[in-house]
PDB file of C-alpha atoms in Angstrom:
ATOM      1  CA  UNK E 245      30.922 -27.136  10.278  1.00 48.00           C
ATOM      2  CA  UNK E 246      31.398 -24.352   7.762  1.00 56.00           C
ATOM      3  CA  UNK E 247      33.704 -21.569   8.978  1.00 68.00           C
ATOM      4  CA  UNK E 248      31.277 -18.848   7.819  1.00 83.00           C
ATOM      5  CA  UNK E 249      28.348 -20.610   9.474  1.00 93.00           C
ATOM      6  CA  UNK E 250      25.503 -22.927   8.618  1.00 97.00           C
ATOM      7  CA  UNK E 251      22.172 -21.332   7.758  1.00 98.00           C
ATOM      8  CA  UNK E 252      18.834 -23.141   7.609  1.00 98.00           C
ATOM      9  CA  UNK E 253      16.529 -21.464   5.084  1.00 98.00           C
ATOM     10  CA  UNK E 254      12.833 -22.332   5.395  1.00 98.00           C
ATOM     11  CA  UNK E 255      10.340 -21.226   2.743  1.00 97.00           C
ATOM     12  CA  UNK E 256       7.540 -23.087   0.966  1.00 97.00           C
ATOM     13  CA  UNK E 257       8.176 -21.070  -2.226  1.00 96.00           C
ATOM     14  CA  UNK E 258      10.876 -23.004  -4.096  1.00 97.00           C
ATOM     15  CA  UNK E 259      11.927 -19.937  -6.115  1.00 97.00           C
ATOM     16  CA  UNK E 260      12.532 -17.785  -3.041  1.00 96.00           C
ATOM     17  CA  UNK E 261      14.255 -20.710  -1.326  1.00 97.00           C
ATOM     18  CA  UNK E 262      16.586 -21.115  -4.319  1.00 97.00           C
ATOM     19  CA  UNK E 263      17.410 -17.382  -4.411  1.00 97.00           C
ATOM     20  CA  UNK E 264      18.217 -17.243  -0.691  1.00 98.00           C
ATOM     21  CA  UNK E 265      20.358 -20.388  -0.921  1.00 98.00           C
ATOM     22  CA  UNK E 266      22.298 -18.919  -3.867  1.00 97.00           C
ATOM     23  CA  UNK E 267      22.873 -15.582  -2.091  1.00 97.00           C
ATOM     24  CA  UNK E 268      24.127 -17.273   1.069  1.00 98.00           C
ATOM     25  CA  UNK E 269      26.300 -19.844  -0.704  1.00 97.00           C
ATOM     26  CA  UNK E 270      27.991 -17.065  -2.712  1.00 96.00           C
ATOM     27  CA  UNK E 271      28.998 -15.544   0.635  1.00 95.00           C
ATOM     28  CA  UNK E 272      30.547 -18.814   1.811  1.00 96.00           C
ATOM     29  CA  UNK E 273      27.786 -20.075   4.081  1.00 97.00           C
ATOM     30  CA  UNK E 274      26.763 -23.712   4.233  1.00 97.00           C
ATOM     31  CA  UNK E 275      23.027 -23.749   3.565  1.00 97.00           C
ATOM     32  CA  UNK E 276      20.358 -26.262   4.538  1.00 97.00           C
ATOM     33  CA  UNK E 277      17.139 -25.640   2.544  1.00 98.00           C
ATOM     34  CA  UNK E 278      13.716 -26.729   3.830  1.00 98.00           C
ATOM     35  CA  UNK E 279      10.367 -26.368   2.068  1.00 97.00           C
ATOM     36  CA  UNK E 280       8.235 -26.653   5.225  1.00 97.00           C
ATOM     37  CA  UNK E 281       8.269 -26.134   8.957  1.00 96.00           C
ATOM     38  CA  UNK E 282       8.056 -29.878   9.551  1.00 96.00           C
ATOM     39  CA  UNK E 283      11.118 -30.538   7.360  1.00 96.00           C
ATOM     40  CA  UNK E 284      12.944 -27.694   9.110  1.00 97.00           C
ATOM     41  CA  UNK E 285      12.329 -29.129  12.578  1.00 97.00           C
ATOM     42  CA  UNK E 286      13.528 -32.564  11.438  1.00 96.00           C
ATOM     43  CA  UNK E 287      16.673 -31.053   9.898  1.00 96.00           C
ATOM     44  CA  UNK E 288      17.415 -29.109  13.099  1.00 96.00           C
ATOM     45  CA  UNK E 289      17.156 -32.304  15.155  1.00 94.00           C
ATOM     46  CA  UNK E 290      19.781 -33.937  12.935  1.00 94.00           C
ATOM     47  CA  UNK E 291      22.137 -30.983  12.527  1.00 95.00           C
ATOM     48  CA  UNK E 292      21.391 -27.691  14.331  1.00 96.00           C
ATOM     49  CA  UNK E 293      22.286 -24.635  12.218  1.00 98.00           C
ATOM     50  CA  UNK E 294      23.980 -21.459  13.430  1.00 97.00           C
ATOM     51  CA  UNK E 295      21.057 -19.301  12.242  1.00 98.00           C
ATOM     52  CA  UNK E 296      17.629 -19.744  10.638  1.00 98.00           C
ATOM     53  CA  UNK E 297      15.909 -17.676   7.946  1.00 98.00           C
ATOM     54  CA  UNK E 298      12.216 -18.495   8.366  1.00 98.00           C
ATOM     55  CA  UNK E 299       9.157 -17.691   6.272  1.00 97.00           C
ATOM     56  CA  UNK E 300       5.896 -17.047   8.136  1.00 96.00           C
ATOM     57  CA  UNK E 301       3.136 -18.192   5.780  1.00 94.00           C
ATOM     58  CA  UNK E 302       3.602 -21.905   5.124  1.00 94.00           C
ATOM     59  CA  UNK E 303       1.128 -24.796   5.025  1.00 91.00           C
ATOM     60  CA  UNK E 304       1.072 -27.024   8.093  1.00 92.00           C
ATOM     61  CA  UNK E 305       3.364 -25.414  10.653  1.00 94.00           C
ATOM     62  CA  UNK E 306       3.675 -21.681  10.047  1.00 96.00           C
ATOM     63  CA  UNK E 307       6.857 -19.799  10.892  1.00 96.00           C
ATOM     64  CA  UNK E 308       5.509 -18.471  14.182  1.00 97.00           C
ATOM     65  CA  UNK E 309       4.801 -22.011  15.431  1.00 96.00           C
ATOM     66  CA  UNK E 310       8.188 -23.304  14.235  1.00 97.00           C
ATOM     67  CA  UNK E 311       9.928 -20.479  16.084  1.00 98.00           C
ATOM     68  CA  UNK E 312       7.884 -21.008  19.266  1.00 97.00           C
ATOM     69  CA  UNK E 313       8.820 -24.705  19.254  1.00 97.00           C
ATOM     70  CA  UNK E 314      12.494 -23.889  18.780  1.00 97.00           C
ATOM     71  CA  UNK E 315      12.480 -21.347  21.608  1.00 97.00           C
ATOM     72  CA  UNK E 316      10.685 -23.803  23.933  1.00 97.00           C
ATOM     73  CA  UNK E 317      13.412 -26.433  23.424  1.00 96.00           C
ATOM     74  CA  UNK E 318      16.561 -25.997  25.513  1.00 95.00           C
ATOM     75  CA  UNK E 319      18.697 -27.517  22.747  1.00 94.00           C
ATOM     76  CA  UNK E 320      17.529 -25.019  20.099  1.00 96.00           C
ATOM     77  CA  UNK E 321      16.456 -21.918  22.017  1.00 96.00           C
ATOM     78  CA  UNK E 322      19.767 -20.140  21.344  1.00 96.00           C
ATOM     79  CA  UNK E 323      19.603 -20.388  17.547  1.00 97.00           C
ATOM     80  CA  UNK E 324      18.848 -16.920  16.121  1.00 98.00           C
ATOM     81  CA  UNK E 325      15.758 -16.797  13.890  1.00 98.00           C
ATOM     82  CA  UNK E 326      15.347 -14.102  11.256  1.00 98.00           C
ATOM     83  CA  UNK E 327      11.857 -14.018   9.785  1.00 98.00           C
ATOM     84  CA  UNK E 328      11.627 -13.412   6.024  1.00 96.00           C
ATOM     85  CA  UNK E 329       8.090 -12.596   4.945  1.00 95.00           C
ATOM     86  CA  UNK E 330       5.928 -10.738   2.480  1.00 92.00           C
ATOM     87  CA  UNK E 331       3.795  -9.653   5.438  1.00 89.00           C
ATOM     88  CA  UNK E 332       4.940  -6.176   6.358  1.00 90.00           C
ATOM     89  CA  UNK E 333       2.379  -4.898   8.833  1.00 93.00           C
ATOM     90  CA  UNK E 334       3.360  -3.996  12.379  1.00 96.00           C
ATOM     91  CA  UNK E 335       1.213  -6.735  13.948  1.00 95.00           C
ATOM     92  CA  UNK E 336       3.067  -9.475  12.056  1.00 94.00           C
ATOM     93  CA  UNK E 337       6.443  -7.997  12.889  1.00 96.00           C
ATOM     94  CA  UNK E 338       5.527  -7.806  16.575  1.00 97.00           C
ATOM     95  CA  UNK E 339       4.204 -11.384  16.469  1.00 96.00           C
ATOM     96  CA  UNK E 340       7.522 -12.508  14.964  1.00 97.00           C
ATOM     97  CA  UNK E 341       9.482 -10.920  17.797  1.00 97.00           C
ATOM     98  CA  UNK E 342       7.001 -12.276  20.372  1.00 97.00           C
ATOM     99  CA  UNK E 343       7.560 -15.783  18.944  1.00 97.00           C
ATOM    100  CA  UNK E 344      11.303 -15.390  19.528  1.00 97.00           C
ATOM    101  CA  UNK E 345      12.643 -13.933  16.300  1.00 98.00           C
ATOM    102  CA  UNK E 346      15.691 -11.666  16.437  1.00 98.00           C
ATOM    103  CA  UNK E 347      15.056  -9.812  13.171  1.00 98.00           C
ATOM    104  CA  UNK E 348      12.585  -9.404  10.314  1.00 97.00           C
ATOM    105  CA  UNK E 349      13.217  -8.981   6.579  1.00 97.00           C
ATOM    106  CA  UNK E 350      10.358  -8.195   4.205  1.00 95.00           C
ATOM    107  CA  UNK E 351       9.951  -9.679   0.729  1.00 94.00           C
ATOM    108  CA  UNK E 352      10.957  -8.662  -1.810  1.00 93.00           C
ATOM    109  CA  UNK E 353      14.307  -8.584  -0.069  1.00 95.00           C
ATOM    110  CA  UNK E 354      17.679  -7.160  -1.024  1.00 95.00           C
ATOM    111  CA  UNK E 355      20.460  -9.765  -0.988  1.00 96.00           C
ATOM    112  CA  UNK E 356      22.985  -7.379   0.569  1.00 97.00           C
ATOM    113  CA  UNK E 357      20.565  -6.580   3.388  1.00 96.00           C
ATOM    114  CA  UNK E 358      19.957 -10.285   4.066  1.00 97.00           C
ATOM    115  CA  UNK E 359      23.721 -10.942   4.224  1.00 97.00           C
ATOM    116  CA  UNK E 360      24.274  -7.938   6.514  1.00 97.00           C
ATOM    117  CA  UNK E 361      21.565  -9.108   8.911  1.00 97.00           C
ATOM    118  CA  UNK E 362      22.810 -12.706   8.870  1.00 97.00           C
ATOM    119  CA  UNK E 363      26.385 -11.646   9.597  1.00 96.00           C
ATOM    120  CA  UNK E 364      25.264  -9.298  12.369  1.00 96.00           C
ATOM    121  CA  UNK E 365      23.215 -11.938  14.147  1.00 96.00           C
ATOM    122  CA  UNK E 366      25.908 -14.576  13.787  1.00 96.00           C
ATOM    123  CA  UNK E 367      28.369 -12.183  15.436  1.00 94.00           C
ATOM    124  CA  UNK E 368      25.891 -11.364  18.220  1.00 92.00           C
ATOM    125  CA  UNK E 369      25.233 -15.059  18.829  1.00 84.00           C
TER     126      UNK E 369
END
């Protein structure tokens, strides 16, 4: 395991996924990218990460459903989930917390803010 932590980044937008991976890798994190909720759940079964950055709007399993499944599983319920989404209304933010998320970052995001939130939640975990 990486000393800084392993982060699973889930987003169906390959450009955003690439940017988040680059930001996190520059800070010394090991990063597992996933382009869908289904891929993310499979990756978690193989190698659970220390934290997950999770998009909401994705085809197939959306971020809310992925998070609910993780929180319903005893083996994964303790993994912190930070939602990263272009949806910035209060209802979506509340739904993210109701699904089990620990934080919420809106797109477009600031790399320093993402790193600060990741580090904070890794320390709290």
